[in-house]
Amino acid sequence: MKGNLYLIGFMGAGKSTAAERLGRLLCAAVFETDAEIAREAGMSIPEIFAREGEEGFRNRETEILRRAASYGGLIVSCGGGIVLREENVRLMKESGTVVWLTVSAAAVLSRTEGSGDRPLLAGKKSREEVEEMIKKRSPLYEAARDLEIATDGKDPETVAEEIRSYLHPER
Ligand code: S3P
């Protein structure tokens, strides 16, 4: 694999699980931006948001992405807001292939139900609110992506297999 493979998309799109499956299929290492941020900060993502605000979190995110971009051959599972900064999009495009996992608001809500680790979805968002957030982000994901894969109704194995066959159509 030349460069990195970046998985982007809204919260609940299944980036982490697909990255893990893909890592196994391609024998490649997986790099989770959120996990690295939390590990380095010694705090959970909600704690970073609470103490440093979204701006502090985004600064950490760009720092971690720079590090991932300096390696090659990684599958990078990105936090959903990675596309909010132009610099991040440039870093990803310069250092690899970007795959956008799309997801509907209904699937976001059912996949993230009961997990309290996403500050931007805290406070029980309605389907309309999530739809609005997805609509705002979509042009950014679209501008960043080389490939787009719909995830609704698919298990992570299927999503990973679709990405693999795009990368290695001959196999
Ligand atoms: C965020 C998505 C989260 C995490 C943070 C902010 C976002 O990652 O980075 O809570 O702005 O969409 P996941 O997409 O892995 O949930």
Short mmCIF file of C-alpha atoms and ligand atoms in Angstrom, two decimals:
data_model
loop_
_atom_site.label_atom_id
_atom_site.label_comp_id
_atom_site.label_asym_id
_atom_site.label_seq_id
_atom_site.Cartn_x
_atom_site.Cartn_y
_atom_site.Cartn_z
CA MET A 1 0.00 0.00 0.00
CA LYS A 2 1.48 3.33 -1.05
CA GLY A 3 0.92 6.07 1.50
CA ASN A 4 -1.81 5.80 4.12
CA LEU A 5 -5.44 4.88 3.77
CA TYR A 6 -7.69 7.36 5.56
CA LEU A 7 -11.23 6.47 6.60
CA ILE A 8 -13.38 9.56 7.09
CA GLY A 9 -17.08 10.07 7.74
CA PHE A 10 -19.66 11.06 10.32
CA MET A 11 -19.72 9.65 13.85
CA GLY A 12 -21.18 6.15 13.77
CA ALA A 13 -20.21 5.49 10.14
CA GLY A 14 -18.24 2.47 11.38
CA LYS A 15 -14.74 3.79 10.59
CA SER A 16 -13.04 2.09 13.54
CA THR A 17 -14.55 -1.35 12.96
CA ALA A 18 -13.99 -1.21 9.20
CA ALA A 19 -10.37 -0.07 9.82
CA GLU A 20 -9.78 -3.00 12.14
CA ARG A 21 -11.18 -5.52 9.61
CA LEU A 22 -9.24 -3.91 6.77
CA GLY A 23 -6.07 -4.02 8.83
CA ARG A 24 -6.47 -7.78 9.07
CA LEU A 25 -7.28 -8.18 5.36
CA LEU A 26 -4.27 -6.13 4.26
CA CYS A 27 -1.90 -7.01 7.11
CA ALA A 28 -1.53 -3.29 7.78
CA ALA A 29 -1.30 -1.38 11.05
CA VAL A 30 -4.33 0.63 12.17
CA PHE A 31 -3.95 4.13 13.61
CA GLU A 32 -6.97 5.64 15.42
CA THR A 33 -6.72 9.41 15.71
CA ASP A 34 -9.08 9.60 18.72
CA ALA A 35 -7.29 6.81 20.58
CA GLU A 36 -3.90 8.41 19.98
CA ILE A 37 -5.19 11.81 21.10
CA ALA A 38 -6.64 10.35 24.30
CA ARG A 39 -3.53 8.28 25.00
CA GLU A 40 -1.22 11.23 24.56
CA ALA A 41 -3.41 13.62 26.56
CA GLY A 42 -3.98 11.08 29.32
CA MET A 43 -7.66 12.09 29.14
CA SER A 44 -10.78 10.77 27.46
CA ILE A 45 -12.21 12.68 24.46
CA PRO A 46 -15.11 14.12 26.55
CA GLU A 47 -12.58 15.26 29.17
CA ILE A 48 -10.46 17.03 26.54
CA PHE A 49 -13.58 18.79 25.20
CA ALA A 50 -14.56 19.80 28.73
CA ARG A 51 -11.14 21.10 29.75
CA GLU A 52 -9.73 22.49 26.50
CA GLY A 53 -12.84 23.12 24.44
CA GLU A 54 -13.36 21.93 20.87
CA GLU A 55 -10.50 24.19 19.71
CA GLY A 56 -8.05 22.42 22.04
CA PHE A 57 -9.25 19.04 20.79
CA ARG A 58 -8.89 20.14 17.14
CA ASN A 59 -5.33 21.33 17.76
CA ARG A 60 -4.44 17.95 19.18
CA GLU A 61 -6.17 16.25 16.26
CA THR A 62 -4.11 18.13 13.65
CA GLU A 63 -0.92 17.34 15.56
CA ILE A 64 -1.72 13.61 15.61
CA LEU A 65 -2.73 13.61 11.95
CA ARG A 66 0.60 15.23 11.01
CA ARG A 67 2.34 12.39 12.76
CA ALA A 68 0.24 9.72 11.00
CA ALA A 69 0.88 11.42 7.65
CA SER A 70 4.60 11.18 8.18
CA TYR A 71 4.34 7.36 8.18
CA GLY A 72 3.29 5.18 5.26
CA GLY A 73 1.18 2.06 4.95
CA LEU A 74 -1.18 2.83 7.82
CA ILE A 75 -4.93 2.53 7.90
CA VAL A 76 -5.96 5.71 9.66
CA SER A 77 -9.40 5.81 11.25
CA CYS A 78 -10.14 9.54 11.59
CA GLY A 79 -12.41 11.36 14.01
CA GLY A 80 -15.58 12.55 12.27
CA GLY A 81 -14.56 16.20 12.40
CA ILE A 82 -11.16 15.77 10.75
CA VAL A 83 -12.42 17.47 7.57
CA LEU A 84 -13.30 20.68 9.43
CA ARG A 85 -9.77 22.01 8.95
CA GLU A 86 -8.42 22.58 5.47
CA GLU A 87 -4.94 21.75 6.67
CA ASN A 88 -6.10 18.27 7.71
CA VAL A 89 -7.66 17.63 4.30
CA ARG A 90 -4.47 18.74 2.58
CA LEU A 91 -2.37 16.48 4.82
CA MET A 92 -4.54 13.46 4.03
CA LYS A 93 -4.65 14.09 0.29
CA GLU A 94 -0.89 14.57 0.09
CA SER A 95 -0.12 11.40 2.01
CA GLY A 96 -2.62 8.80 0.87
CA THR A 97 -6.04 7.70 -0.31
CA VAL A 98 -9.18 9.01 1.39
CA VAL A 99 -12.30 6.85 1.72
CA TRP A 100 -15.57 8.42 2.85
CA LEU A 101 -17.95 6.07 4.68
CA THR A 102 -21.43 7.55 4.34
CA VAL A 103 -24.21 6.89 6.84
CA SER A 104 -27.82 8.00 7.39
CA ALA A 105 -28.96 9.89 10.50
CA ALA A 106 -31.13 6.92 11.53
CA ALA A 107 -28.12 4.57 11.42
CA VAL A 108 -25.98 7.09 13.35
CA LEU A 109 -28.55 7.18 16.12
CA SER A 110 -28.96 3.43 16.35
CA ARG A 111 -25.21 2.73 16.17
CA THR A 112 -24.24 5.33 18.79
CA GLU A 113 -27.16 4.73 21.16
CA GLY A 114 -26.08 4.46 24.78
CA SER A 115 -22.45 5.42 24.23
CA GLY A 116 -21.51 8.60 26.06
CA ASP A 117 -18.12 9.19 24.47
CA ARG A 118 -19.10 11.69 21.76
CA PRO A 119 -19.48 15.23 23.12
CA LEU A 120 -21.01 16.50 19.89
CA LEU A 121 -23.83 13.96 20.08
CA ALA A 122 -24.42 14.40 23.82
CA GLY A 123 -27.88 15.33 25.06
CA LYS A 124 -29.89 12.91 22.94
CA LYS A 125 -29.98 14.54 19.51
CA SER A 126 -33.07 14.12 17.36
CA ARG A 127 -32.93 12.58 13.89
CA GLU A 128 -33.52 16.02 12.37
CA GLU A 129 -30.57 17.51 14.28
CA VAL A 130 -28.25 14.71 13.18
CA GLU A 131 -29.49 15.07 9.60
CA GLU A 132 -28.64 18.77 9.76
CA MET A 133 -25.12 18.01 11.07
CA ILE A 134 -24.54 15.44 8.32
CA LYS A 135 -25.81 17.88 5.69
CA LYS A 136 -23.35 20.55 6.85
CA ARG A 137 -20.40 18.18 6.87
CA SER A 138 -21.14 16.31 3.64
CA PRO A 139 -19.60 18.86 1.21
CA LEU A 140 -16.38 18.72 3.24
CA TYR A 141 -16.25 14.92 3.18
CA GLU A 142 -17.07 14.95 -0.50
CA ALA A 143 -14.29 17.38 -1.36
CA ALA A 144 -11.75 15.28 0.56
CA ARG A 145 -12.64 11.80 -0.65
CA ASP A 146 -11.20 9.63 -3.44
CA LEU A 147 -13.80 6.92 -2.89
CA GLU A 148 -17.24 6.87 -1.27
CA ILE A 149 -18.88 3.83 0.30
CA ALA A 150 -22.41 3.67 1.74
CA THR A 151 -22.52 1.75 5.02
CA ASP A 152 -26.24 1.55 5.90
CA GLY A 153 -27.34 -2.08 6.25
CA LYS A 154 -23.81 -3.42 5.69
CA ASP A 155 -21.62 -5.18 8.20
CA PRO A 156 -18.01 -4.01 8.69
CA GLU A 157 -16.64 -7.05 6.79
CA THR A 158 -18.57 -6.04 3.67
CA VAL A 159 -17.39 -2.44 3.94
CA ALA A 160 -13.78 -3.56 4.44
CA GLU A 161 -14.05 -5.94 1.48
CA GLU A 162 -15.39 -3.14 -0.77
CA ILE A 163 -12.43 -0.96 0.16
CA ARG A 164 -10.00 -3.81 -0.42
CA SER A 165 -11.37 -4.53 -3.87
CA TYR A 166 -11.04 -0.85 -4.77
CA LEU A 167 -7.40 -0.84 -3.66
CA HIS A 168 -6.54 -4.24 -5.17
CA PRO A 169 -9.10 -4.96 -7.94
CA GLU A 170 -6.94 -7.79 -9.32
CA ARG A 171 -7.06 -9.91 -6.14
C1 S3P B 1 -16.10 14.11 16.34
C2 S3P B 1 -16.06 12.74 16.15
C3 S3P B 1 -15.47 11.80 17.13
C4 S3P B 1 -14.39 12.50 17.96
C5 S3P B 1 -14.94 13.77 18.56
C6 S3P B 1 -15.47 14.75 17.52
C7 S3P B 1 -16.74 14.96 15.31
O1 S3P B 1 -14.91 10.67 16.47
O2 S3P B 1 -13.27 12.80 17.18
O3 S3P B 1 -15.94 13.40 19.47
O4 S3P B 1 -16.55 16.20 15.32
O5 S3P B 1 -17.44 14.42 14.43
P1 S3P B 1 -15.80 9.49 15.79
O6 S3P B 1 -16.19 9.96 14.43
O7 S3P B 1 -14.85 8.34 15.73
O8 S3P B 1 -16.96 9.24 16.68
#
